[in-house]
Coordinates of C-alpha atoms and ligand atoms in Angstrom, one line a residue:
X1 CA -2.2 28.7 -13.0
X2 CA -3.3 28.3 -16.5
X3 CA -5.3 26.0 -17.3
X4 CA -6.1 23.4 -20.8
X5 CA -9.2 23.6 -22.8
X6 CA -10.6 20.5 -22.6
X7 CA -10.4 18.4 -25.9
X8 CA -11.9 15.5 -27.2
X9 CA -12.9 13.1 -24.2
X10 CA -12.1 10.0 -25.9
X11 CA -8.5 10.3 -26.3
X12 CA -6.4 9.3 -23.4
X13 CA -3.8 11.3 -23.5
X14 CA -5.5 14.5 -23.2
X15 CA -5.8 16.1 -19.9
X16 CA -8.5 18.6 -19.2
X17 CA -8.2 21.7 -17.0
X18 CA -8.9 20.3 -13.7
X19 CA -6.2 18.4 -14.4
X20 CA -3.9 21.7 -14.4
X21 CA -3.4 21.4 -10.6
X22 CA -2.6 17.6 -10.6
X23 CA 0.4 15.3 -10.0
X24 CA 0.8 12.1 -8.1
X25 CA 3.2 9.3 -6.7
X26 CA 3.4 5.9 -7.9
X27 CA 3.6 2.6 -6.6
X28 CA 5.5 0.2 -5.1
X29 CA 7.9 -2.8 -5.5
X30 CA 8.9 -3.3 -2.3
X31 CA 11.2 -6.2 -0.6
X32 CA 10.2 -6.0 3.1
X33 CA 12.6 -7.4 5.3
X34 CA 10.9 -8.5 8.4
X35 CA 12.3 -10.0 11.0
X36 CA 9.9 -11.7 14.3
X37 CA 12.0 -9.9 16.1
X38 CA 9.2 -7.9 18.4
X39 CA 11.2 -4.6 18.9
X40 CA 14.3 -2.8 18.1
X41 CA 16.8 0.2 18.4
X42 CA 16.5 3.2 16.3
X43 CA 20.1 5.4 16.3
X44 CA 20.1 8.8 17.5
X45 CA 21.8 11.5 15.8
X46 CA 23.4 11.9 19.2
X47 CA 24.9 8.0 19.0
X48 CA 22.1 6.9 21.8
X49 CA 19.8 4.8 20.7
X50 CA 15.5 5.0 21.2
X51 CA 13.7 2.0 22.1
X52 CA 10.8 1.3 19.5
X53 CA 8.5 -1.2 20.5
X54 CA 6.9 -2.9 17.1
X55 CA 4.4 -5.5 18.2
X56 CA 4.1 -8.7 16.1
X57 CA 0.6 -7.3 14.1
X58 CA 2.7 -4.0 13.0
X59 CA 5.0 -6.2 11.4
X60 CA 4.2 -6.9 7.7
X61 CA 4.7 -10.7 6.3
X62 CA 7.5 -11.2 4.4
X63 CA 7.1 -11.5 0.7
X64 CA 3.5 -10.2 0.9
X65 CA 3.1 -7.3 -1.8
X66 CA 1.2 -4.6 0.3
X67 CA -0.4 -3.2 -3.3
X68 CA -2.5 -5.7 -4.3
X69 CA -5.3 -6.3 -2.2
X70 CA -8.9 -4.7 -2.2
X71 CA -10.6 -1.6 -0.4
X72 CA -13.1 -2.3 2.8
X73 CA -15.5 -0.6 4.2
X74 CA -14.4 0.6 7.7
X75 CA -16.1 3.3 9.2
X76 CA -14.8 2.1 12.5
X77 CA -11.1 3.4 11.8
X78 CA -11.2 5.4 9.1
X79 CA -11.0 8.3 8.3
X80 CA -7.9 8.6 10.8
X81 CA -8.5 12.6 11.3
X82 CA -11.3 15.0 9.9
X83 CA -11.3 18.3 8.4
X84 CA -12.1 19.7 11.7
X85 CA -9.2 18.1 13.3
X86 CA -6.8 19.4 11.0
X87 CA -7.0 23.5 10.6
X88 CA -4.0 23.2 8.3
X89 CA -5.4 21.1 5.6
X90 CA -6.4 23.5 2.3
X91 CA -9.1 24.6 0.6
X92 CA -8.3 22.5 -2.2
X93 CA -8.4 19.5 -0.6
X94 CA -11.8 20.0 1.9
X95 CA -14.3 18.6 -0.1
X96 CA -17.0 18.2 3.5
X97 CA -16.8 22.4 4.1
X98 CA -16.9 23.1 0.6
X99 CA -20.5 21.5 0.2
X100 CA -19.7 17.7 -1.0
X101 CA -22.5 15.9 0.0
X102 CA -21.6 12.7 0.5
X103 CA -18.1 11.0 2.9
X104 CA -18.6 7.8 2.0
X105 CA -14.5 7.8 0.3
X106 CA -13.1 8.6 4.2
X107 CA -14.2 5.7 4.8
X108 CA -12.8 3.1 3.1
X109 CA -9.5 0.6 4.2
X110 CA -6.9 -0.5 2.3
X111 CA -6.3 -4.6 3.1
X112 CA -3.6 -6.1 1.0
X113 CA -4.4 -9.3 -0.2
X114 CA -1.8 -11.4 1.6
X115 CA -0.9 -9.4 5.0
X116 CA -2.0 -6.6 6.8
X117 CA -1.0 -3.1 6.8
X118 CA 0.1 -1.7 10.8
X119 CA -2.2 1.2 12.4
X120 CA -1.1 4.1 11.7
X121 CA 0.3 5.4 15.0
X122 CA 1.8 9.4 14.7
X123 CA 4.1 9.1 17.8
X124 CA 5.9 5.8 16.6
X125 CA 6.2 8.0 13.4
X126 CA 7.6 11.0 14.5
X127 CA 10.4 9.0 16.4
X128 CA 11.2 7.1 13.5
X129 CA 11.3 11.2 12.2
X130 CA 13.8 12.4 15.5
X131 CA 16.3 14.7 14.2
X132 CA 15.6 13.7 10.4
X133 CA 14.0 15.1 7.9
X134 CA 11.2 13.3 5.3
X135 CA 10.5 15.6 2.0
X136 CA 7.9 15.0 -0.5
X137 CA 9.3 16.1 -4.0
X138 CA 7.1 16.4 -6.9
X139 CA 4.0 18.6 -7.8
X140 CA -0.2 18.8 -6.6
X141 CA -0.3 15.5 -6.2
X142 CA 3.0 15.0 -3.8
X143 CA 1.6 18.3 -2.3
X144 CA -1.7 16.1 -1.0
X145 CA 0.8 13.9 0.0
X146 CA 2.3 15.9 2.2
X147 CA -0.5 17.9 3.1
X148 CA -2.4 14.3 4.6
X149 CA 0.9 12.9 6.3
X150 CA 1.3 16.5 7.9
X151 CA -2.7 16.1 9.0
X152 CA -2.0 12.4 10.2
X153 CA 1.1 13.3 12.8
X154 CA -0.2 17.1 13.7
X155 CA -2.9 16.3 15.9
X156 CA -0.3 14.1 18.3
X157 CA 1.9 17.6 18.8
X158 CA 0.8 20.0 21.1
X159 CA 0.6 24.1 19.9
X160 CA 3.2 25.7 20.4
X161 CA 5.8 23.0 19.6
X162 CA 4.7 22.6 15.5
X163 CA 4.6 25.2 13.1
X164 CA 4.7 25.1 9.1
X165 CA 6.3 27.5 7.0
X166 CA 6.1 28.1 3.4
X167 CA 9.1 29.5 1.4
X168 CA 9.7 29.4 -2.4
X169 CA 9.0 26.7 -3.6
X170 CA 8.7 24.7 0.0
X171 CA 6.5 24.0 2.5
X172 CA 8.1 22.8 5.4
X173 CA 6.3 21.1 9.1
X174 CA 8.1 21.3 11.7
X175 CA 7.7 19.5 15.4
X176 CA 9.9 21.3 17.6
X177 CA 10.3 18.2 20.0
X178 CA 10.9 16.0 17.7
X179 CA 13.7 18.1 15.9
X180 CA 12.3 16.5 13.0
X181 CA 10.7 18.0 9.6
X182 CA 8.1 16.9 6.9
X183 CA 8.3 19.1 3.8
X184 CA 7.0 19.2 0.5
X185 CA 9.4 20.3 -2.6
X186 CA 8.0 21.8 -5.8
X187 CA 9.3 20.2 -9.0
X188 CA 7.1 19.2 -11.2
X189 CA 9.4 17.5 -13.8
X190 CA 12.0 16.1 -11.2
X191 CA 14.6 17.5 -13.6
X192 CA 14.3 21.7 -13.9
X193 CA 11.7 23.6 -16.1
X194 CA 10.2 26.8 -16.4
X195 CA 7.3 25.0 -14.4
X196 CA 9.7 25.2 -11.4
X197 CA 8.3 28.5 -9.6
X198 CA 5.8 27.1 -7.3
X199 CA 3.7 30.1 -8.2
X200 CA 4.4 31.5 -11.3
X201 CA 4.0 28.7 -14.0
X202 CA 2.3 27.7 -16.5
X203 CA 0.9 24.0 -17.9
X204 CA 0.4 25.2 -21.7
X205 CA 4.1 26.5 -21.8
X206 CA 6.2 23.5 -20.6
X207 CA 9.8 23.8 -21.5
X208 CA 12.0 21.1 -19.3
X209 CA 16.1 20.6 -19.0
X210 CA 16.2 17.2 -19.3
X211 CA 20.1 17.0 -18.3
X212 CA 19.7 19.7 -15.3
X213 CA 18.9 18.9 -11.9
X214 CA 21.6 21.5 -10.1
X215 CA 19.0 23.8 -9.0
X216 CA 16.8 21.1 -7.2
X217 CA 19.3 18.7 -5.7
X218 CA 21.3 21.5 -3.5
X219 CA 17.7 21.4 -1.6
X220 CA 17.8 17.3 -1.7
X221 CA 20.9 16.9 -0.1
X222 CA 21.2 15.0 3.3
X223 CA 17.9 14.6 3.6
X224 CA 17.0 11.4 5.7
X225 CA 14.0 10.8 3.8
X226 CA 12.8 11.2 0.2
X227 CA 9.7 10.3 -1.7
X228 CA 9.9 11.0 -5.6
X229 CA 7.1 11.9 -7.7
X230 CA 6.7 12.8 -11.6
X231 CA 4.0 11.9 -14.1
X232 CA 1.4 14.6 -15.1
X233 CA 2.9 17.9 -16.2
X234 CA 4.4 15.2 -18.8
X235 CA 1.2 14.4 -20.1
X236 CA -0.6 17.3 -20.9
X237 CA 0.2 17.2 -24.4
X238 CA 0.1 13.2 -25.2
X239 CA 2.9 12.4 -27.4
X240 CA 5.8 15.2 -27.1
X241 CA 7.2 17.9 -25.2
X242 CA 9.9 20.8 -25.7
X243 CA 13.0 20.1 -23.8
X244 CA 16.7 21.3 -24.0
X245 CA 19.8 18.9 -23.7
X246 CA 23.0 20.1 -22.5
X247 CA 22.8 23.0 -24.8
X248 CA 20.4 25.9 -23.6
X249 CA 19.5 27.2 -27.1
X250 CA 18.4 24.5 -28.5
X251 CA 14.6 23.9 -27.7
X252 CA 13.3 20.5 -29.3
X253 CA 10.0 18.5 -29.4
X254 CA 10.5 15.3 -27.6
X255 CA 8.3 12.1 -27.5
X256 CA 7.2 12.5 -24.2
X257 CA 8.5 8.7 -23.3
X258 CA 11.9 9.7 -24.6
X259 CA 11.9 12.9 -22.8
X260 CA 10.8 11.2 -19.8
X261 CA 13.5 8.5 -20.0
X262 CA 15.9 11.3 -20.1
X263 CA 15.1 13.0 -17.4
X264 CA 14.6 10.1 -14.7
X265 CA 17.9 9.0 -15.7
X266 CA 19.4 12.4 -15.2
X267 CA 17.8 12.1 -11.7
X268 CA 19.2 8.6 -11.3
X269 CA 22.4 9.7 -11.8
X270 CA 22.4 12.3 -8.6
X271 CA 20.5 9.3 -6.8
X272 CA 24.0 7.2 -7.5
X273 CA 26.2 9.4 -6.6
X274 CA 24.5 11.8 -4.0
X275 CA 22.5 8.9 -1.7
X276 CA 24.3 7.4 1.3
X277 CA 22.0 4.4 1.8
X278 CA 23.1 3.8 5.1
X279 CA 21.4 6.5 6.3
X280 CA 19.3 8.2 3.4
X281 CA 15.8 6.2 2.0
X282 CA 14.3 7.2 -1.2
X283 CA 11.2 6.3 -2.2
X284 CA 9.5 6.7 -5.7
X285 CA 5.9 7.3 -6.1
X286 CA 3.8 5.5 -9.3
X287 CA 1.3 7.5 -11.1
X288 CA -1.5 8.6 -9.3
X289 CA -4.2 7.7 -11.3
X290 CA -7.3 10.1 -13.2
X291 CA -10.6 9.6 -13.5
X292 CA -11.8 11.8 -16.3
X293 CA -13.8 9.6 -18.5
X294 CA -16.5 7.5 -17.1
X295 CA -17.6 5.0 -20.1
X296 CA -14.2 3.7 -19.0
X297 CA -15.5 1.9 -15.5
X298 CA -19.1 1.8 -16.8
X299 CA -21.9 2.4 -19.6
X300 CA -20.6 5.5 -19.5
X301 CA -22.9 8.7 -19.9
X302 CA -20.0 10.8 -21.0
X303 CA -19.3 12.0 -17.3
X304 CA -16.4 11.8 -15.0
X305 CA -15.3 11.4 -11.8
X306 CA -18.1 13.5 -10.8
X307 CA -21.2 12.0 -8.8
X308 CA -19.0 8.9 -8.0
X309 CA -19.1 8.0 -4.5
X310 CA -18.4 4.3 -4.3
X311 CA -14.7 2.6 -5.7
X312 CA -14.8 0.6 -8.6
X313 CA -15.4 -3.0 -7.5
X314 CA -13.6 -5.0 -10.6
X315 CA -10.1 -5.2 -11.7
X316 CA -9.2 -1.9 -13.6
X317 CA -6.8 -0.2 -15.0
X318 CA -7.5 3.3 -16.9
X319 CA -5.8 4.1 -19.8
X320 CA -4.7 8.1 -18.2
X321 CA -1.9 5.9 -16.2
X322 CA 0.6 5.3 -18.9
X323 CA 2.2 2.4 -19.5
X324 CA 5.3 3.5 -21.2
X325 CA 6.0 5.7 -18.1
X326 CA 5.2 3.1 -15.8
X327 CA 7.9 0.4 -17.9
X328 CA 10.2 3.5 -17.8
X329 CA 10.1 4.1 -13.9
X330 CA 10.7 0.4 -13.5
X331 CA 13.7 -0.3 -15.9
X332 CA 15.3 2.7 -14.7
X333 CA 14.7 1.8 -10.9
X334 CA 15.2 -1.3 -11.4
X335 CA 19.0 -0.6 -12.8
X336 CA 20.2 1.7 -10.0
X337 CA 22.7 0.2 -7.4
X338 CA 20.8 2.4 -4.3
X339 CA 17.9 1.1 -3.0
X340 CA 15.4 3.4 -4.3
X341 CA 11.9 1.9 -3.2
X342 CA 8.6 2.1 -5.3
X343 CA 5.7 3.2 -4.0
X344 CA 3.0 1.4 -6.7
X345 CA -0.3 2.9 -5.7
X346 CA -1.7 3.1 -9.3
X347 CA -3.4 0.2 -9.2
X348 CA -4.8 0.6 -5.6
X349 CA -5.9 4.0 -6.3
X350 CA -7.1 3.4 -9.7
X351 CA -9.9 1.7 -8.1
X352 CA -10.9 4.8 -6.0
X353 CA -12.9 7.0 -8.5
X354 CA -15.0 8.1 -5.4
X355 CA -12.2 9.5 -4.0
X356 CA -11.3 12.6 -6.0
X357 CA -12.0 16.2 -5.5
X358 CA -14.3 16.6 -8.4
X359 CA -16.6 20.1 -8.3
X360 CA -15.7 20.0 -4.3
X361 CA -12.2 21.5 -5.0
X362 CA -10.6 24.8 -6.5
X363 CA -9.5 26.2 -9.8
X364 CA -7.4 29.0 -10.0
X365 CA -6.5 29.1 -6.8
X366 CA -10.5 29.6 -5.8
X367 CA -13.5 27.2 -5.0
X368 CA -15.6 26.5 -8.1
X369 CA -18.2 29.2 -8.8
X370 CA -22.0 28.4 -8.6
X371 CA -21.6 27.9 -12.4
X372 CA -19.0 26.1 -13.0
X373 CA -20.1 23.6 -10.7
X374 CA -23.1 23.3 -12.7
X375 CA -20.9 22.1 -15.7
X376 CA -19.3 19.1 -14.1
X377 CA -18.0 17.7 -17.7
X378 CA -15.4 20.8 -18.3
X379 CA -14.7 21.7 -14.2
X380 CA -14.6 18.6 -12.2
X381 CA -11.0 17.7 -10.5
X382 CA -10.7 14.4 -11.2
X383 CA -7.0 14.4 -10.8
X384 CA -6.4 15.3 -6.9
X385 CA -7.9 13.7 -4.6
X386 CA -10.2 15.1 -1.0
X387 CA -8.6 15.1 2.3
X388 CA -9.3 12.9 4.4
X389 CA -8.5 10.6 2.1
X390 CA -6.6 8.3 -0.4
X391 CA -3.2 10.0 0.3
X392 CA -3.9 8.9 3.7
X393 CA -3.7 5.6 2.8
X394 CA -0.3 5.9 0.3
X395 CA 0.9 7.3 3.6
X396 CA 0.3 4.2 6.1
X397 CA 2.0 2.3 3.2
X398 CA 5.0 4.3 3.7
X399 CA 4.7 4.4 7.6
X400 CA 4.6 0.8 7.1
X401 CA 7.6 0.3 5.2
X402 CA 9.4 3.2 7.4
X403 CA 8.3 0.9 10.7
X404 CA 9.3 -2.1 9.4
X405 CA 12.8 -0.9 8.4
X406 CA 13.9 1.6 10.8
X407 CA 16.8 -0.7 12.6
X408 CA 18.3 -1.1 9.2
X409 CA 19.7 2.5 10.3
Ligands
NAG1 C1 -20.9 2.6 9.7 O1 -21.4 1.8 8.7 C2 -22.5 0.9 9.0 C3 -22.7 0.0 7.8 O2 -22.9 0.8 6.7 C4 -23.7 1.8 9.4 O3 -24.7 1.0 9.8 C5 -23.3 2.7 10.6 O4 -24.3 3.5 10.9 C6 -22.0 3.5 10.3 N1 -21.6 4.2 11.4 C7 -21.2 5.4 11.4 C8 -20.7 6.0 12.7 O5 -21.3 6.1 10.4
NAG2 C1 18.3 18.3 14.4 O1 18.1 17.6 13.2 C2 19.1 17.9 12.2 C3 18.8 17.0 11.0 O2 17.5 17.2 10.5 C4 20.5 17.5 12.7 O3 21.4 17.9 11.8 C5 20.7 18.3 14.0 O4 21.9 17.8 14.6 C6 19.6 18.0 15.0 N1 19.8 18.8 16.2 C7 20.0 18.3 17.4 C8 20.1 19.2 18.5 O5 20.0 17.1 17.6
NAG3 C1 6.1 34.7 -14.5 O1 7.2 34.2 -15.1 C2 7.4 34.6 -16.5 C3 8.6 33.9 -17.0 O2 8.5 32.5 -16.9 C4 7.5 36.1 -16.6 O3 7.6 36.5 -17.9 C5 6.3 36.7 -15.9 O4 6.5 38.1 -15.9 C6 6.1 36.2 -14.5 N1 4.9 36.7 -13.9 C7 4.9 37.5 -12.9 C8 3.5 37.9 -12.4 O5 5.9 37.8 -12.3
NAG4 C1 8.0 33.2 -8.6 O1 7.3 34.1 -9.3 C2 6.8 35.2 -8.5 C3 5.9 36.0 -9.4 O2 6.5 36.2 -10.6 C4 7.9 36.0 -7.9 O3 7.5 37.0 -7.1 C5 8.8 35.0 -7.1 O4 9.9 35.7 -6.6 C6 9.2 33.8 -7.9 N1 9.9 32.9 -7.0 C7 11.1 32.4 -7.2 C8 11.6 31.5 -6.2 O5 11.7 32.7 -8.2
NAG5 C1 1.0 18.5 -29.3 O1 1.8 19.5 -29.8 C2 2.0 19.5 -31.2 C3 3.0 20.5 -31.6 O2 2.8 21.7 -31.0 C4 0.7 19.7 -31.9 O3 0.8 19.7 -33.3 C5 -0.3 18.7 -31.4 O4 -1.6 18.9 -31.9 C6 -0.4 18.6 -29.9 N1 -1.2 17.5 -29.5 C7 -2.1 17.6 -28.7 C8 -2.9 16.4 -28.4 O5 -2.4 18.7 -28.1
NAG6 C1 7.2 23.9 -28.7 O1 7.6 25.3 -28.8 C2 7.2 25.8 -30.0 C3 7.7 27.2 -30.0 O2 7.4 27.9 -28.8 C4 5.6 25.8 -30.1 O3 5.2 26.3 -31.3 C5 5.2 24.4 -30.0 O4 3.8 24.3 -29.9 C6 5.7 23.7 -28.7 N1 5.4 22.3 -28.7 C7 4.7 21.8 -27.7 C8 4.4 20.3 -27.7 O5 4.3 22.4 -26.7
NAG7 C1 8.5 9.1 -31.2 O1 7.2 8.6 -31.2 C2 6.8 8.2 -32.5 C3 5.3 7.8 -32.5 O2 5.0 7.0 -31.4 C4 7.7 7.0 -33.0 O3 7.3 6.6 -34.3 C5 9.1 7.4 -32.9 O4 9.9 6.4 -33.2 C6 9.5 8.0 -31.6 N1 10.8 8.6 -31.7 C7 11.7 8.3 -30.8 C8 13.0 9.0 -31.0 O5 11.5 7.6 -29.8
NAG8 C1 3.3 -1.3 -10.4 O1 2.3 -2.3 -10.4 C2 1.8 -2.6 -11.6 C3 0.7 -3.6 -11.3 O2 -0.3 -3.0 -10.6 C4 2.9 -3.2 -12.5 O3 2.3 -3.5 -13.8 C5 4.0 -2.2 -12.7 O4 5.0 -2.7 -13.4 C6 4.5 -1.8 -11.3 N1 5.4 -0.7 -11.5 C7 6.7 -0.7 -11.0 C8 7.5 0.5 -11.3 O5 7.1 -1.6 -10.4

C-alpha cells in the first residue's frame, strides 16, 4: 500500500502516512425499544424458535443514548480477551508482542451516561448469529472491527468447529455449530473504486464511481446483518476527489462533500430497494476518529498520538472527524424509509487518544523498523486502533443493540 508524505501538521484535512491503512465506523442514533419483558423467542431459520434468556441488567433503558457517557477505569472486566487468547488477531493490531510498553488502553469501560451497557456474553451472541450471517463492510478500520468481534466470540467455540477464510476481497469466520458467519468486506468508498482490490490499491490514486455499487452489492445480498462504514480514503486529499458519474470517461474533481453525498445516496438507494427489514439490520458506523496532532488535546509539543496512554478527560472533539461528512451521514440516514441504525462512536472514541496503534503497529504490511520507530512524528498510526481494545467496545454497543432487539425478528 502506498502511502502519503506527510504535509503540513496544522492543517486538518491532511492525513499522514500512517493514516494510509486507516478507516472507521461511526456512531449511533439509536431508538432502543425495550421492553421489561425478561426473555424472549428468537426464530429459527427452521420455523422453531430458541429460547434467549435476557435478564433485566442486559436490558438497556429506554430513551438512554448509549454514546454519551464517559470511559472508566476497569481492570476488573476489561480487557474481555488478550492477545494470547486470540491467535487470530494480526500483527497490525498486537501492540503488547510488538513491544508497546504500556496496556493501560485494555483497560478502560465504556459507561453511558444514563444506562448501562449489557456484558458482553459470546454464546448469547452467536445464537442471536444461528444460521445468519453479520458482515462488516468498509476498509482498516471495519477490518479491526471485525478482527475484535471475531476475537470476542472465538474463544467460546471449540477447535475444530471455527475456521476463517480469506478470499478476495473477504475475510470470512465461520462457527460450524452455529451455522452462522462474521465476515469482513473490503470497500473502501462503499460505492466502487479502483481502491476496491483488497490488495492491490493505492491511497495517492483514488478514482471512485459514485453512481456504481453493482460489483459490491451482489456480495451484500441476504445478508442478515450489516454494519456500514466510509470516511477516510475520502479524506486524504482535504477538499476534492476524482470521481466518474454515470459516464466512465469522464473523470472529474469533486468537492469531497459533494462526492461523498453522491455516493452514500447511491448506496441508499440499494439500501431502499434491496433491504427486507423484517429480517435484514443494517447498521452504519460514524467516523472513527484520528489522533495526529497533539496541540489539539494539549500544549501540544508538535507530537501525536504517540506516547499517550491515558484518554482525554474533557469534552473533545478533533477537527480530523469532519463535520460536513458527519451532517451528510445523518440527512441521508435520516431520509431513508429502512431502518438503517447509526453506530455514533466518534465522540466516545475521540476521547481515546491512548488507544491507537501508534509506532506498535505496521506499515507496509511489516512492523515499524528500529528507525522508523525512532521518528514517531512521520510513522506513528494514529488512525487504527490496538487490539484488545476500542473496537471491542463499538462491538458490545452493537451486541447491545443486537440483544435488545432480536424478538423484533
Ligand atoms: C487494577 O487497578 C488497580 C488500581 O489502579 C491496581 O491497584 C491493581 O493492581 C490493578 N490490578 C491488576 C490486576 O492489574
Ligand atoms: C445456514 O445458514 C444459512 C444462512 O446463513 C441458511 O441459508 C441455511 O439454510 C442454514 N443451513 C441450515 C442447515 O440451517
Ligand atoms: C495493481 O493494479 C493496477 C491497476 O489498478 C495494475 O496496473 C498493476 O499492475 C497491479 N499490480 C500488480 C502487482 O498486479
Ligand atoms: C488484486 O490484485 C492482485 C495483484 O495485482 C491480483 O493478483 C488479484 O487477482 C486481484 N484481485 C482481484 C479480486 O481482482
Ligand atoms: C488536492 O488536489 C489538488 C488537485 O490535484 C491539488 O491542487 C491540491 O494541492 C491537493 N490538496 C492537497 C491538500 O493535497
Ligand atoms: C485527478 O486526476 C488528475 C489526472 O490523473 C490528476 O492530475 C489530479 O491530481 C487528480 N486529482 C486529485 C485530487 O487526486
Ligand atoms: C466546492 O467547494 C468550494 C470550496 O469549499 C465551494 O466554494 C464550492 O461551492 C463547492 N462546490 C460544490 C459544487 O459544492
Ligand atoms: C453523532 O453524534 C454527534 C455528537 O456526538 C452528533 O453531533 C452527530 O450529529 C451524530 N451523528 C449522526 C449521524 O447522528
Amino acid at each position: 500500500m502506498t502511502t502519503l508524505p506527510f504535509v503540513g501538521r496544522r492543517n486538518q484535512y491532511l492525513f499522514p502516512a500512517a493514516l494510509a491503512l486507516l478507516i472507521f465506523i461511526v456512531g449511533l442514533r439509536i431508538v432502543l425499544d425495550n421492553s421489561k419483558n425478561s426473555r424472549s423467542f428468537f426464530r429459527l431459520s427452521g420455523g422453531g424458535y430458541r429460547h434467549i434468556r435476557v435478564s433485566n441488567d442486559e436490558i438497556i433503558e429506554k430513551g438512554c443514548n448509549i454514546f454519551e457517557g464517559k470511559w472508566v477505569w476497569d481492570n476488573v472486566s476489561h480487557p474481555l480477551y488478550t492477545e494470547e487468547s486470540c491467535p487470530l488477531l494480526v500483527k497490525q493490531v498486537t501492540c503488547q508482542k510488538n513491544g508497546r510498553p504500556d496496556s493501560y488502553y485494555q483497560n478502560w469501560k465504556w459507561q453511558p451516561d444514563g444506562c448501562n451497557l449489557p456484558r458482553f456474553n459470546a454464546l448469547k451472541l452467536l445464537e442471536i448469529l444461528r444460521d445468519k450471517r453479520l458482515m462488516f463492510v468498509g476498509d482498516s478500520v471495519q477490518r479491526g472491527m471485525f478482527d475484535s468481534m471475531v476475537c470476542l466470540v472465538q474463544s467460546v467455540i471449540p477447535e475444530g468447529k471455527k475456521s476463517l477464510t480469506r478470499v478476495p476481497h473477504r475475510r470470512i469466520f465461520r462457527a460450524e455449530e452455529y451455522n452462522s458467519s462474521i465476515e469482513f468486506y473490503w470497500a473502501p468508498f462503499l460505492v466502487e473504486s479502483i481502491s476496491d482490490n483488497a490488495t492491490n490499491h493505492t491511497v495517492l490514486k483514488r478514482l471512485v464511481r459514485l453512481d456504481s455499487i453493482s460489483n459490491h452489492r451482489k456480495q451484500w445480498e441476504g445478508v442478515d446483518f450489516l454494519v456500514f462504514e466510509s470516511y477516510v480514503w475520502w479524506m486524504f486529499n482535504s477538499t476534492i476527489i476524482n470521481a466518474t458519474y454515470v459516464n466512465l470517461k469522464n473523470v472529474q474533481e469533486y468537492n469531497v462533500t459533494t462526492a461523498y453525498k453522491i455516493a452514500l445516496e447511491t448506496w441508499a438507494n440499494w439500501i431502499e430497494t434491496n433491504i427486507n427489514p423484517n429480517n435484514q439490520k443494517v447498521f452504519f458506523m460514524t467516523m472513527s476518529p484520528t489522533h495526529l496532532w497533539n496541540w489539539e488535546w494539549k500544549t501540544g509539543d508538535g507530537g501525536s498520538c504517540f506516547g499517550e496512554t491515558q484518554p482525554i478527560q474533557h469534552p473533545y472533539w478533533g477537527t480530523g472527524s469532519n463535520l460536513d461528512i458527519m451532517g451528510i451521514v445523518k440527512d441521508v440516514l435520516g431520509r431513508l424509509r429502512v431502518n438503517v441504525r447509526v453506530l455514533n462512536i466518534t465522540q466516545m472514541s475521540e476521547y481515546r487518544k491512548d488507544g491507537h496503534a501508534s509506532i506498535y503497529g505496521e506499515r507496509k504490511g511489516k512492523l515499524l523498523t528500529k528507525e522508523q520507530r525512532s521518528d514517531p512524528k512521520n510513522f506513528a498510526d494514529c488512525g487504527h486502533f490496538c487490539l484488545p481494545g476500542v473496537p471491542d467496545t463499538w462491538n458490545e454497543i452493537l451486541y447491545g443493540v443486537l440483544l435488545q432487539d432480536y424478538r423484533k425478528f
